[in-house]
CSV table of C-alpha atoms in Angstrom, one decimal:
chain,number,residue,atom,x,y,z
A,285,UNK,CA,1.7,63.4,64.1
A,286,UNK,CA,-1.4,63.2,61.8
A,287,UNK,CA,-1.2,67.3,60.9
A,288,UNK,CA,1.6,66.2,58.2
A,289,UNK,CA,-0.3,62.8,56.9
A,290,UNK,CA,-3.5,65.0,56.3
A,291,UNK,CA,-1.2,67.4,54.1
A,292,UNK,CA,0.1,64.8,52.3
A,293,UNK,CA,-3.7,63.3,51.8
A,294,UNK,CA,-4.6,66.5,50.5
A,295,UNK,CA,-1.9,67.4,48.6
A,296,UNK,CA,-2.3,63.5,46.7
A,297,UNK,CA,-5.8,64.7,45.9
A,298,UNK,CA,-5.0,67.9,44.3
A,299,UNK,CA,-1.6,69.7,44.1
A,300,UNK,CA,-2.1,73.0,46.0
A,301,UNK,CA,-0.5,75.9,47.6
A,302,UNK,CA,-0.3,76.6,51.1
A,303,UNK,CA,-3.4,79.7,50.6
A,304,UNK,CA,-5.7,76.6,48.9
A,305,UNK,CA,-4.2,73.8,51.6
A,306,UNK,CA,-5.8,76.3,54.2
A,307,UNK,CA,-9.1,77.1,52.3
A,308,UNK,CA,-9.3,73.0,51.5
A,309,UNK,CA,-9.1,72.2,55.4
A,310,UNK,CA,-11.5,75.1,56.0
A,311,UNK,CA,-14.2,73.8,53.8
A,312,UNK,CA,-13.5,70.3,54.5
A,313,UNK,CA,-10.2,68.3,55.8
A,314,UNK,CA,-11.1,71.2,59.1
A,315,UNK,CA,-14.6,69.2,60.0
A,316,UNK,CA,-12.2,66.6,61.5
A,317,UNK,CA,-8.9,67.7,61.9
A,318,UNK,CA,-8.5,71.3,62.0
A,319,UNK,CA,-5.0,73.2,61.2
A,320,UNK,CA,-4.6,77.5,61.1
A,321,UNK,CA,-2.8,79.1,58.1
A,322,UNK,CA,0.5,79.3,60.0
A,323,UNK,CA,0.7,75.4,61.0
A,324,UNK,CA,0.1,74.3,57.3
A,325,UNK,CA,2.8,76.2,56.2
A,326,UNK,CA,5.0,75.4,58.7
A,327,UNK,CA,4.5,71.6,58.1
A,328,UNK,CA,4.4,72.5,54.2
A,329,UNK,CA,8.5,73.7,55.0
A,330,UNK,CA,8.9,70.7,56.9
A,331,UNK,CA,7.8,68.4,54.4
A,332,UNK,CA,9.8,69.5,51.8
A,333,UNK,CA,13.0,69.5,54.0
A,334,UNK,CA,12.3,65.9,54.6
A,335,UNK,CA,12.0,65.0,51.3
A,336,UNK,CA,8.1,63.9,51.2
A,337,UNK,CA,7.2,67.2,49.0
A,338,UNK,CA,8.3,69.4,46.5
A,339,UNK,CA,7.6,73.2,45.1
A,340,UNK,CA,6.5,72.6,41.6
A,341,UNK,CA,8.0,74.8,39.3
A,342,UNK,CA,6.6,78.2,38.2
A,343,UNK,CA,6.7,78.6,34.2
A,344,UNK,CA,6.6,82.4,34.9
A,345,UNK,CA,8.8,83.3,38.3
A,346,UNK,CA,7.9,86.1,40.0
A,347,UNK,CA,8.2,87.6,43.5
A,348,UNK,CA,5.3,86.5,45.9
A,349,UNK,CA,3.8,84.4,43.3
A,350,UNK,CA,2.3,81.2,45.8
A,351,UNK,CA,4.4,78.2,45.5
A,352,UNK,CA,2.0,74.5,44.6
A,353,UNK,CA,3.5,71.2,46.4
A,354,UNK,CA,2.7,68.2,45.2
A,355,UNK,CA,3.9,64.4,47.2
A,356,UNK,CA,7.1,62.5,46.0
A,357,UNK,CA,7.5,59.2,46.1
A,358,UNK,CA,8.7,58.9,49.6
A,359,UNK,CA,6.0,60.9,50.6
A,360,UNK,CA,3.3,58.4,49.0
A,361,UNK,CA,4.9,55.8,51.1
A,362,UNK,CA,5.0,57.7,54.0
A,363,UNK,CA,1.1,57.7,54.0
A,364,UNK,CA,0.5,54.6,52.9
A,365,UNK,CA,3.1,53.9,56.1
A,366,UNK,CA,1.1,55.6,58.5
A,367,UNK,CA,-2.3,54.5,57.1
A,368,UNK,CA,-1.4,50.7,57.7
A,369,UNK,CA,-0.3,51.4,60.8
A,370,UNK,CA,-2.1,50.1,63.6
A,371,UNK,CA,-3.4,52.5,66.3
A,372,UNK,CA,-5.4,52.9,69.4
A,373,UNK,CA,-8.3,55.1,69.7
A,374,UNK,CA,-7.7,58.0,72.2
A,375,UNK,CA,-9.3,58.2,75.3
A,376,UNK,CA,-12.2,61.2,75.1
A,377,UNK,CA,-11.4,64.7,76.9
A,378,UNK,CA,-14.7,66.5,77.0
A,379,UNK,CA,-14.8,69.7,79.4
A,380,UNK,CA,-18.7,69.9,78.9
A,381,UNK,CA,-18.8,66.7,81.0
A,382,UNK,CA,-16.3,67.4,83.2
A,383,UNK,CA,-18.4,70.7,84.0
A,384,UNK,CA,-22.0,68.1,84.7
A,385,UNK,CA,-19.4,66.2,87.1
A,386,UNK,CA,-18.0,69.2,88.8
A,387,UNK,CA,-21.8,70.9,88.6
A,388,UNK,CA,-23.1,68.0,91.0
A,389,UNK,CA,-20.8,69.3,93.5
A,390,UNK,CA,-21.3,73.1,92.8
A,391,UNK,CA,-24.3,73.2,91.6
A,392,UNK,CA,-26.3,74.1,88.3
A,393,UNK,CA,-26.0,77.8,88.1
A,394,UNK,CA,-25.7,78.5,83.9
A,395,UNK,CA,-25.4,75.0,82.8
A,396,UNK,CA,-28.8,74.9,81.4
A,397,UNK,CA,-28.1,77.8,79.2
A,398,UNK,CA,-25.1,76.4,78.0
A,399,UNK,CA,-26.3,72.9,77.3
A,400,UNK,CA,-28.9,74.8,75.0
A,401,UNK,CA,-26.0,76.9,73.2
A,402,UNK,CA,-24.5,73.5,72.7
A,403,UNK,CA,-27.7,72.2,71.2
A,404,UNK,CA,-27.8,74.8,68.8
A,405,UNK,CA,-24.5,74.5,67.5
A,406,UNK,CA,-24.7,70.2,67.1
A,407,UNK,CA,-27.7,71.1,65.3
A,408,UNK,CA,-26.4,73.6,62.9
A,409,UNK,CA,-23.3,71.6,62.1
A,410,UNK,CA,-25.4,68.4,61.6
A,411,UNK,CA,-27.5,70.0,59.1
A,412,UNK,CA,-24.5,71.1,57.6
A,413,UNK,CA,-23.3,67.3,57.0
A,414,UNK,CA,-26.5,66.4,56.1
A,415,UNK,CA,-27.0,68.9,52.9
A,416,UNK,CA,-23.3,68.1,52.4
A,417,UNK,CA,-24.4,64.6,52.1
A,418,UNK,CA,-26.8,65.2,50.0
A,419,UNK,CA,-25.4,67.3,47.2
A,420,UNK,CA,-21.7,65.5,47.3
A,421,UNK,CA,-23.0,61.7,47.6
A,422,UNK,CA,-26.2,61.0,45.4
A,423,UNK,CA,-27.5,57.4,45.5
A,424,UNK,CA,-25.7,55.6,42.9
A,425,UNK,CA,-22.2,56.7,43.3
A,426,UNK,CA,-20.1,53.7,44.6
A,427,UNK,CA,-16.3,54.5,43.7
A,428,UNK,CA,-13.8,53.6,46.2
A,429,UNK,CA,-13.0,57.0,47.2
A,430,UNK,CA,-16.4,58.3,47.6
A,431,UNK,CA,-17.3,55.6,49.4
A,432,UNK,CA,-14.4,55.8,52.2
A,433,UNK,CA,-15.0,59.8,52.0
A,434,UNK,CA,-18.9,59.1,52.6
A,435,UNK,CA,-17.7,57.3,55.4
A,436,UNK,CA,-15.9,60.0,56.9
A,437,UNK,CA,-18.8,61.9,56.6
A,438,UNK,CA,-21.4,59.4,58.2
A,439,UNK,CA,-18.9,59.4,61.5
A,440,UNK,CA,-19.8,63.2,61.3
A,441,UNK,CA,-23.4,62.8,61.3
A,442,UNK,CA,-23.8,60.2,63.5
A,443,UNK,CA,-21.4,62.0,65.9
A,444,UNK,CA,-23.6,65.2,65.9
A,445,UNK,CA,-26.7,62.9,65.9
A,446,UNK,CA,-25.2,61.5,69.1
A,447,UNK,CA,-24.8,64.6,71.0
A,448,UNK,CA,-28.2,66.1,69.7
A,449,UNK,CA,-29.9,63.4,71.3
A,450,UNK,CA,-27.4,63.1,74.2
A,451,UNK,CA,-27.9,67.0,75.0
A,452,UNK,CA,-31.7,67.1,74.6
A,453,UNK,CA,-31.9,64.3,77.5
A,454,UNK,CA,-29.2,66.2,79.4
A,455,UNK,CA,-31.5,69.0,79.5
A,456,UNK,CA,-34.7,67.4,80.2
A,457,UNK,CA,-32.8,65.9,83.3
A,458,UNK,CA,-31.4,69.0,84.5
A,459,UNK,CA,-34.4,70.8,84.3
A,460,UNK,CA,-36.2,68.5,87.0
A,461,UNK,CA,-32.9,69.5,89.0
A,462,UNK,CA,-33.5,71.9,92.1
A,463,UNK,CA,-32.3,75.8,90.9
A,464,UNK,CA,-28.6,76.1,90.9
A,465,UNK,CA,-28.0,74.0,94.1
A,466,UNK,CA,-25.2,71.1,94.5
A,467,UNK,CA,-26.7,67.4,95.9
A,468,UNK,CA,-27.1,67.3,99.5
A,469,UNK,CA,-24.4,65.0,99.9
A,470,UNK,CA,-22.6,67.0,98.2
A,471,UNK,CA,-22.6,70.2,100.8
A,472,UNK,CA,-20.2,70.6,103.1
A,473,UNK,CA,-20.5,69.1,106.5
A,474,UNK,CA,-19.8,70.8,109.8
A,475,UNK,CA,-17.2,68.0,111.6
A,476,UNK,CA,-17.0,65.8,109.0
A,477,UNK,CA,-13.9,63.6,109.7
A,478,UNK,CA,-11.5,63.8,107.3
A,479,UNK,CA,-10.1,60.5,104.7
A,480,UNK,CA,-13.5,59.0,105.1
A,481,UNK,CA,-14.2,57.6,101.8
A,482,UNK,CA,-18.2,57.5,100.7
A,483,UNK,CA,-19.5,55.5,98.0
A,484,UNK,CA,-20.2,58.5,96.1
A,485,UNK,CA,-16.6,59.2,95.6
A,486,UNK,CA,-16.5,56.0,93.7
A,487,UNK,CA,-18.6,56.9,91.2
């Protein structure tokens, strides 16, 4: 649902065609809600069939020439809709830890590696926020809309700040771990009865 609402956002910041929509999320709608070429067109059509949007018109017509949109009415009060609307945050689906969950069963064999590639990459995009922050944001600027767009950006930082930290500790621990080897409770047992339930399953 919140594909079309950040079209709208951006197309009530700038008019734009669907070529700039995708080169706008790619250099900054895309750090938090990502969208390919094909999607934002496909809600750009639906959009416009609902009423929210409309083509501008070309002074000079030709074929291929890239259509602009800009929001209608309805479409401003769609957004304004869906940003007073109350909703819940979504529960957090991480397959990095799912893998640390399923790796103290299995064992350890290439997380350590990985966690490192991980690393890397929090690291690279959080100095990317940071140098953002400092050339978009100087001290002193205080309008309304930097200041909510500054906050989107801090919720970057401090997310990447969060898993730089997180995943230098996660490494640290696993490196005390024993060499690609699963918990000993966690091996097999030779006639162990079955629909037994350990306390380590409730964890």
């Amino acid at each position: 649902m919140s594909l079309p609402h950040a079209i709208l956002t951006a197309l009530l910041e700038k008019p734009s065609s669907g070529l700039e929509l995708t080169r706008r999320f790619d250099r900054s709608i895309g750090y938090f809600w990502s969208a390919t070429h094909q999607q934002i067109y496909r809600e750009l059509g639906k959009l416009e069939a609902d009423g929210l949007i409309r083509a501008l018109p070309s002074e000079q017509p030709a074929r291929g020439q890239k259509k602009s949109y800009e929001v209608l009415s309805a479409g401003r009060a769609e957004l304004a809709r869906w940003t007073s609307a109350s909703q819940d945050p979504k529960p957090h689906r991480d397959a990095l830890l799912l893998r640390l969950r399923a790796a103290a069963v299995v064992g350890t064999a290439g997380l350590e590696a990985d966690l490192r590639r991980h690393l890397e990459l929090h690291e690279r995009q959080l100095t990317e926020y940071e140098e953002i922050e400092q050339r978009d944001f100087p001290p002193g600027r205080g309008g309304t809309e930097d200041r909510l767009r500054h906050l989107v950006l801090r919720a970057g930082i401090d997310l990447e700040t969060f898993w730089t930290q997180w995943l230098r500790r996660a490494l640290a621990d696993v490196a005390e771990l024993p060499d690609g080897e699963p918990a000993d409770h966690a091996r097999p047992q030779t006639g162990q009865a079955t629909g037994q339930t350990r306390s380590a399953d409730l964890t």
